[in-house]
Short mmCIF file of C-alpha atoms and ligand atoms in Angstrom, two decimals:
data_model
loop_
_atom_site.label_atom_id
_atom_site.label_comp_id
_atom_site.label_asym_id
_atom_site.label_seq_id
_atom_site.Cartn_x
_atom_site.Cartn_y
_atom_site.Cartn_z
CA MET D 1400 96.11 -99.33 -48.08
CA PRO D 1401 99.07 -97.10 -49.03
CA ASP D 1402 98.85 -93.42 -49.86
CA ILE D 1403 95.86 -93.65 -52.20
CA ALA D 1404 94.64 -90.07 -51.97
CA ALA D 1405 95.80 -87.91 -54.85
CA ALA D 1406 96.20 -85.08 -52.34
CA ASN D 1407 99.22 -86.85 -50.84
CA TRP D 1408 101.32 -86.00 -53.86
CA LYS D 1409 102.87 -82.61 -54.58
CA VAL D 1410 102.19 -81.76 -58.17
CA SER D 1411 102.37 -78.51 -60.10
CA ASP D 1412 99.36 -77.34 -62.12
CA ALA D 1413 101.36 -77.76 -65.34
CA ALA D 1414 102.18 -81.38 -64.52
CA ARG D 1415 98.58 -82.12 -63.58
CA ARG D 1416 97.32 -80.62 -66.85
CA LEU D 1417 99.83 -82.64 -68.87
CA HIS D 1418 98.92 -85.81 -67.01
CA GLN D 1419 95.21 -85.25 -67.66
CA ASP D 1420 95.73 -84.58 -71.34
CA ALA D 1421 98.27 -87.33 -72.05
CA LEU D 1422 97.36 -90.94 -72.70
CA VAL D 1423 98.28 -92.76 -69.46
CA TRP D 1424 99.09 -96.44 -69.96
CA ASP D 1425 99.82 -98.78 -67.02
CA ASN D 1426 101.05 -102.01 -68.56
CA HIS D 1427 100.37 -104.34 -65.64
CA ALA D 1428 98.10 -104.58 -62.58
CA GLY D 1429 99.42 -106.68 -59.70
CA PHE D 1430 96.33 -108.21 -58.10
CA GLY D 1431 96.06 -112.00 -58.09
CA PRO D 1432 93.74 -113.32 -60.84
CA ASP D 1433 90.77 -115.17 -59.39
CA PRO D 1434 87.03 -115.35 -60.23
CA SER D 1435 86.27 -113.98 -56.74
CA VAL D 1436 88.15 -110.69 -57.30
CA ASP D 1437 85.79 -107.71 -57.11
CA LEU D 1438 86.95 -105.74 -60.14
CA GLU D 1439 85.50 -102.59 -58.59
CA ILE D 1440 89.11 -102.14 -57.38
CA LEU D 1441 89.82 -100.94 -60.94
CA GLU D 1442 88.11 -97.67 -60.01
CA ALA D 1443 91.38 -96.80 -58.20
CA TRP D 1444 93.17 -96.64 -61.57
CA ARG D 1445 90.33 -94.84 -63.37
CA ALA D 1446 89.99 -92.22 -60.62
CA ALA D 1447 93.77 -91.64 -60.76
CA GLY D 1448 93.52 -90.75 -64.47
CA VAL D 1449 94.91 -93.99 -65.92
CA ASP D 1450 93.45 -94.53 -69.43
CA TYR D 1451 94.61 -98.08 -70.17
CA LEU D 1452 95.44 -100.97 -67.84
CA SER D 1453 96.60 -104.49 -68.66
CA VAL D 1454 94.88 -106.91 -66.27
CA ASN D 1455 96.44 -110.26 -65.50
CA VAL D 1456 94.04 -113.23 -65.98
CA GLY D 1457 96.49 -116.07 -65.36
CA TYR D 1458 100.02 -116.98 -64.35
CA ASP D 1459 102.07 -120.16 -64.04
CA VAL D 1460 101.12 -120.59 -60.37
CA ILE D 1461 97.58 -121.67 -61.38
CA SER D 1462 96.18 -124.23 -63.84
CA TRP D 1463 95.08 -123.37 -67.39
CA GLN D 1464 91.53 -124.35 -66.44
CA GLN D 1465 91.61 -121.80 -63.62
CA THR D 1466 92.82 -119.18 -66.11
CA VAL D 1467 89.84 -119.90 -68.39
CA LYS D 1468 87.49 -119.51 -65.40
CA ASN D 1469 89.12 -116.18 -64.50
CA ILE D 1470 88.50 -114.93 -68.03
CA GLY D 1471 84.87 -116.05 -67.85
CA ALA D 1472 84.33 -114.23 -64.55
CA PHE D 1473 86.14 -111.07 -65.69
CA LEU D 1474 84.33 -110.92 -69.06
CA THR D 1475 81.00 -111.21 -67.23
CA TRP D 1476 81.95 -108.42 -64.82
CA PHE D 1477 82.94 -106.07 -67.65
CA GLU D 1478 79.70 -106.80 -69.52
CA LYS D 1479 77.82 -105.67 -66.40
CA HIS D 1480 79.90 -102.50 -65.89
CA PRO D 1481 80.03 -100.73 -69.26
CA ASP D 1482 79.77 -97.17 -67.89
CA ARG D 1483 83.29 -96.73 -66.53
CA PHE D 1484 85.27 -99.63 -68.03
CA THR D 1485 85.65 -101.05 -71.49
CA LEU D 1486 87.38 -104.15 -72.80
CA ILE D 1487 89.26 -103.16 -75.90
CA ARG D 1488 90.35 -105.17 -78.93
CA ARG D 1489 92.43 -102.66 -80.92
CA SER D 1490 94.64 -99.71 -80.03
CA GLU D 1491 92.12 -97.22 -81.55
CA ASP D 1492 89.59 -98.39 -78.93
CA ILE D 1493 91.88 -97.00 -76.20
CA LEU D 1494 91.74 -93.43 -77.54
CA ALA D 1495 87.95 -93.71 -77.87
CA ALA D 1496 87.68 -94.91 -74.25
CA LYS D 1497 89.79 -91.97 -73.05
CA ARG D 1498 87.46 -89.52 -74.80
CA GLU D 1499 84.53 -91.14 -72.96
CA GLY D 1500 86.30 -91.06 -69.56
CA LYS D 1501 86.41 -94.86 -69.38
CA LEU D 1502 89.29 -97.05 -68.27
CA ALA D 1503 90.31 -99.24 -71.23
CA ILE D 1504 91.27 -102.81 -70.31
CA ALA D 1505 92.94 -105.73 -72.06
CA PHE D 1506 94.13 -108.98 -70.50
CA ASP D 1507 97.61 -110.42 -70.06
CA LEU D 1508 99.03 -113.82 -69.16
CA GLU D 1509 102.12 -114.26 -67.00
CA GLY D 1510 103.72 -117.48 -68.16
CA MET D 1511 102.85 -120.06 -70.81
CA ASN D 1512 101.46 -122.86 -68.63
CA ALA D 1513 98.08 -121.44 -69.69
CA LEU D 1514 98.74 -122.88 -73.18
CA ASP D 1515 98.94 -126.46 -71.77
CA GLY D 1516 101.69 -127.24 -74.31
CA GLU D 1517 99.66 -126.21 -77.40
CA SER D 1518 100.67 -123.19 -79.50
CA TYR D 1519 97.14 -123.08 -81.00
CA MET D 1520 95.95 -121.80 -77.60
CA VAL D 1521 97.54 -118.41 -78.45
CA SER D 1522 94.74 -117.69 -80.90
CA PHE D 1523 92.13 -118.91 -78.39
CA PHE D 1524 93.35 -116.51 -75.69
CA TYR D 1525 93.76 -113.65 -78.16
CA ARG D 1526 90.09 -113.94 -79.11
CA LEU D 1527 89.20 -113.80 -75.42
CA GLY D 1528 90.99 -110.47 -75.02
CA VAL D 1529 94.57 -111.42 -74.07
CA ARG D 1530 96.91 -108.93 -75.75
CA GLN D 1531 100.28 -109.78 -74.16
CA MET D 1532 101.89 -112.87 -72.67
CA LEU D 1533 105.23 -113.48 -70.99
CA PHE D 1534 107.25 -116.68 -71.15
CA ALA D 1535 107.87 -118.07 -67.69
CA TYR D 1536 106.63 -116.74 -64.37
CA ASN D 1537 109.79 -116.88 -62.18
CA ARG D 1538 110.04 -120.71 -62.60
CA SER D 1539 110.97 -122.44 -65.85
CA ASN D 1540 108.24 -124.08 -67.92
CA LEU D 1541 107.76 -125.80 -71.31
CA ALA D 1542 108.51 -122.56 -73.18
CA GLY D 1543 111.69 -121.40 -71.45
CA GLY D 1544 113.45 -120.32 -68.28
CA GLY D 1545 112.12 -118.26 -65.37
CA CYS D 1546 114.12 -115.48 -63.71
CA HIS D 1547 114.33 -117.36 -60.39
CA ASP D 1548 115.19 -120.79 -61.87
CA GLU D 1549 117.70 -122.69 -64.01
CA ASP D 1550 117.28 -121.23 -67.50
CA PRO D 1551 117.64 -123.66 -70.45
CA GLY D 1552 116.91 -120.91 -73.00
CA LEU D 1553 113.97 -120.72 -75.36
CA THR D 1554 112.71 -124.27 -76.07
CA ALA D 1555 111.41 -125.62 -79.40
CA PHE D 1556 107.88 -125.17 -78.02
CA GLY D 1557 108.68 -121.59 -76.95
CA ARG D 1558 109.97 -120.87 -80.45
CA ARG D 1559 106.68 -122.10 -81.97
CA VAL D 1560 104.78 -119.89 -79.53
CA VAL D 1561 106.82 -116.79 -80.53
CA GLU D 1562 105.99 -117.45 -84.19
CA GLU D 1563 102.33 -117.92 -83.34
CA MET D 1564 102.20 -114.75 -81.20
CA ASN D 1565 103.75 -112.79 -84.08
CA ARG D 1566 101.22 -114.27 -86.50
CA VAL D 1567 98.20 -113.62 -84.26
CA GLY D 1568 99.35 -110.16 -83.10
CA MET D 1569 99.89 -110.80 -79.39
CA LEU D 1570 102.62 -108.73 -77.69
CA VAL D 1571 105.66 -110.81 -76.74
CA ASP D 1572 106.66 -109.96 -73.14
CA CYS D 1573 109.94 -110.92 -71.43
CA SER D 1574 109.27 -109.87 -67.81
CA HIS D 1575 109.72 -112.60 -65.13
CA THR D 1576 111.74 -114.63 -67.66
CA GLY D 1577 115.32 -115.92 -67.38
CA TYR D 1578 118.16 -113.95 -69.00
CA ARG D 1579 119.09 -116.54 -71.63
CA THR D 1580 115.49 -117.13 -72.70
CA THR D 1581 114.85 -113.37 -73.04
CA MET D 1582 117.89 -112.98 -75.32
CA ASP D 1583 116.76 -115.97 -77.45
CA VAL D 1584 113.24 -114.52 -77.68
CA MET D 1585 114.44 -111.07 -78.73
CA ASN D 1586 116.57 -112.70 -81.46
CA ALA D 1587 113.71 -114.90 -82.67
CA ALA D 1588 110.84 -112.38 -82.63
CA ALA D 1589 109.69 -110.75 -85.87
CA ALA D 1590 107.86 -107.89 -84.04
CA PRO D 1591 108.74 -105.54 -81.14
CA VAL D 1592 109.28 -107.29 -77.78
CA ILE D 1593 108.49 -105.63 -74.44
CA PHE D 1594 109.37 -105.97 -70.79
CA SER D 1595 105.94 -105.07 -69.41
CA HIS D 1596 107.11 -104.52 -65.81
CA SER D 1597 110.86 -104.84 -65.15
CA ASN D 1598 113.49 -102.56 -63.61
CA PRO D 1599 117.19 -102.09 -64.35
CA LYS D 1600 119.44 -104.41 -62.35
CA ALA D 1601 122.17 -101.76 -62.44
CA LEU D 1602 120.12 -99.61 -60.03
CA HIS D 1603 118.96 -102.45 -57.79
CA LYS D 1604 120.41 -105.97 -57.82
CA HIS D 1605 117.47 -108.41 -57.77
CA GLY D 1606 116.70 -111.56 -59.76
CA ARG D 1607 113.50 -109.98 -61.17
CA ASN D 1608 115.42 -106.99 -62.56
CA ILE D 1609 117.12 -106.92 -65.97
CA LEU D 1610 120.62 -106.27 -67.28
CA ASP D 1611 121.61 -103.35 -69.52
CA GLU D 1612 122.20 -105.91 -72.28
CA GLN D 1613 118.54 -106.99 -72.09
CA ILE D 1614 117.36 -103.36 -72.07
CA ARG D 1615 119.42 -102.58 -75.19
CA ALA D 1616 118.21 -105.76 -76.96
CA CYS D 1617 114.60 -104.77 -76.21
CA ALA D 1618 115.12 -101.36 -77.82
CA ARG D 1619 116.68 -103.01 -80.89
CA THR D 1620 113.41 -104.90 -81.45
CA GLY D 1621 111.56 -101.56 -81.30
CA GLY D 1622 110.11 -102.49 -77.90
CA VAL D 1623 109.51 -100.75 -74.56
CA VAL D 1624 110.65 -101.40 -70.97
CA GLY D 1625 107.86 -100.69 -68.43
CA ILE D 1626 109.18 -99.49 -65.06
CA ASN D 1627 107.82 -101.52 -62.12
CA GLY D 1628 106.53 -99.82 -58.95
CA ILE D 1629 107.17 -102.60 -56.40
CA GLY D 1630 109.55 -101.47 -53.65
CA LEU D 1631 111.40 -104.81 -53.63
CA PHE D 1632 112.54 -104.15 -57.23
CA LEU D 1633 113.29 -100.43 -56.82
CA PRO D 1634 116.43 -98.74 -55.48
CA ASP D 1635 114.23 -97.35 -52.69
CA ARG D 1636 111.91 -99.82 -50.97
CA HIS D 1637 109.38 -97.09 -50.20
CA ALA D 1638 108.73 -96.84 -53.96
CA SER D 1639 109.34 -93.12 -53.82
CA THR D 1640 108.70 -91.03 -56.88
CA LYS D 1641 112.41 -90.24 -57.00
CA SER D 1642 113.29 -93.90 -57.22
CA MET D 1643 110.76 -94.49 -60.04
CA VAL D 1644 112.10 -91.45 -61.89
CA ASP D 1645 115.71 -92.65 -61.40
CA CYS D 1646 114.79 -95.94 -63.13
CA ILE D 1647 112.93 -94.14 -65.93
CA CYS D 1648 115.86 -91.78 -66.58
CA TYR D 1649 118.42 -94.60 -66.43
CA VAL D 1650 116.59 -96.54 -69.17
CA ALA D 1651 115.84 -93.41 -71.24
CA ASP D 1652 119.50 -92.28 -71.06
CA MET D 1653 120.61 -95.69 -72.32
CA ILE D 1654 118.10 -96.43 -75.11
CA GLY D 1655 116.14 -93.21 -75.62
CA THR D 1656 112.75 -91.85 -74.61
CA ASP D 1657 111.02 -93.95 -77.31
CA HIS D 1658 111.62 -97.15 -75.35
CA VAL D 1659 110.51 -96.57 -71.76
CA GLY D 1660 107.04 -96.81 -70.21
CA ILE D 1661 105.20 -97.71 -67.00
CA GLY D 1662 104.00 -101.08 -65.63
CA LEU D 1663 103.29 -100.32 -61.97
CA ASP D 1664 102.25 -103.83 -60.84
CA TYR D 1665 100.08 -102.01 -58.29
CA THR D 1666 97.56 -103.80 -56.10
CA PRO D 1667 95.71 -102.38 -53.10
CA GLU D 1668 95.74 -105.78 -51.35
CA SER D 1669 98.57 -107.44 -49.38
CA LEU D 1670 100.07 -110.37 -51.29
CA ASP D 1671 102.17 -111.69 -48.38
CA SER D 1672 100.15 -114.82 -47.54
CA LEU D 1673 99.95 -115.79 -51.25
CA LEU D 1674 103.73 -115.36 -51.67
CA GLU D 1675 104.47 -117.29 -48.48
CA MET D 1676 102.30 -120.25 -49.63
CA ASN D 1677 104.34 -120.64 -52.84
CA PRO D 1678 108.05 -120.35 -51.95
CA LEU D 1679 109.06 -122.09 -55.21
CA PHE D 1680 107.60 -119.24 -57.28
CA TRP D 1681 108.54 -116.53 -54.77
CA PRO D 1682 111.77 -117.63 -53.02
CA PRO D 1683 112.18 -116.06 -49.56
CA SER D 1684 115.91 -115.76 -50.43
CA GLU D 1685 114.86 -113.12 -53.01
CA GLY D 1686 113.01 -111.17 -50.31
CA TYR D 1687 109.43 -112.31 -51.02
CA GLY D 1688 106.91 -112.69 -48.20
CA GLN D 1689 106.65 -111.15 -44.72
CA GLY D 1690 106.15 -107.66 -46.08
CA GLY D 1691 109.12 -108.06 -48.44
CA LEU D 1692 107.44 -106.41 -51.43
CA MET D 1693 107.42 -103.22 -49.35
CA ARG D 1694 105.37 -100.34 -50.67
CA ILE D 1695 104.06 -100.34 -54.27
CA ALA D 1696 103.91 -97.09 -56.24
CA ASP D 1697 100.22 -96.38 -56.75
CA PRO D 1698 98.52 -94.85 -59.79
CA ASN D 1699 97.97 -91.55 -57.95
CA GLN D 1700 101.74 -91.15 -57.91
CA LEU D 1701 101.93 -90.85 -61.70
CA PRO D 1702 101.28 -87.07 -61.84
CA GLU D 1703 104.17 -86.57 -59.39
CA ILE D 1704 106.37 -88.64 -61.71
CA THR D 1705 105.37 -86.26 -64.51
CA ASP D 1706 106.20 -83.32 -62.24
CA LYS D 1707 109.66 -84.68 -61.35
CA LEU D 1708 110.46 -85.40 -65.00
CA MET D 1709 109.58 -81.78 -65.83
CA ASP D 1710 111.97 -80.72 -63.04
CA ARG D 1711 114.68 -82.84 -64.65
CA GLY D 1712 114.17 -81.02 -67.95
CA TRP D 1713 112.18 -83.62 -69.87
CA ALA D 1714 110.33 -82.18 -72.87
CA GLU D 1715 106.54 -82.50 -72.77
CA ALA D 1716 106.59 -84.71 -75.88
CA ASP D 1717 108.97 -87.16 -74.21
CA ILE D 1718 106.84 -87.32 -71.05
CA ARG D 1719 103.81 -88.15 -73.23
CA LYS D 1720 105.76 -91.02 -74.79
CA LEU D 1721 106.73 -92.38 -71.38
CA LEU D 1722 103.19 -92.10 -69.97
CA GLY D 1723 101.58 -94.01 -72.82
CA GLY D 1724 102.70 -93.02 -76.30
CA ASN D 1725 105.42 -95.66 -76.50
CA PHE D 1726 103.25 -98.62 -75.48
CA LEU D 1727 100.49 -97.32 -77.77
CA ARG D 1728 102.96 -97.22 -80.68
CA VAL D 1729 104.04 -100.82 -80.07
CA ALA D 1730 100.48 -102.09 -79.56
CA SER D 1731 99.34 -100.35 -82.76
CA ALA D 1732 102.16 -102.07 -84.66
CA VAL D 1733 101.59 -105.54 -83.20
CA TRP D 1734 97.88 -106.07 -82.37
CA LYS D 1735 95.73 -107.18 -85.27
ZN1 ZN R 239 104.35 -109.78 -62.71
#
């Protein structure tokens, strides 16, 4: 397990105080969704002072039936562990959970295979706690193009899903999705669109990273780009705090501090064997497998990010927006 102890990070008292007081929002956890996952691993985020975490319950690699089973298993686990964790429905619930020292959780879906071709499934998943969904997980699907595949653009089905997500109040997410589809989505959406966990391609050329044009289009919708902590997608494969902060500042300099956040994609487990079993979803040519993800920035690194941003002259109010205020603003506007 990488540097999990908070003591490993050099952080000033001022940065630690700000981190404790601010709402800390991590917009994506990276562990593989499966009924057998022991969700006690979430204590790593809670102990690190994260207040809200979006937990993945399904992605295009698995069947929609498997996704439903994951949700069943996860709901049951949360019902049995109400002391430290709470499944939230609305953005106000997150602030209440923070006051009680609990980690607030909502679910996300990575890819639209979970809908099995039916836009009415958006409402079904929303009622089960899913608050954001992205289009295509690396490979193209019925809704649109994946970032590691031929991209036909947003399909007629994808367009119906965007309308339905806007109606229901589910956050529209463009991470993992092909360039053309993301641009179509951001044109079609009637509410802010996010990239939950995507880094600027200008700082590190990788198929999972996004162009300046996509970053600007996201800001025009009122949305937020969450900076990803996986070494493979960062300028520095050790996922150093400097490299995270470089990505944060690059996006903030381009579109302003109202439109950048954090989506670490952290997991304490090694994903190598999973990635190697599915080369279509994780092409080895893009560096996946055999340790290719490199280190992942862990939640205990967040106070050091705060510290480095203070060093770079960021105002406290802007750091609060980055840590959670921006994603809270968007969720408050979109969730119903
Ligand atoms: Zn992801």
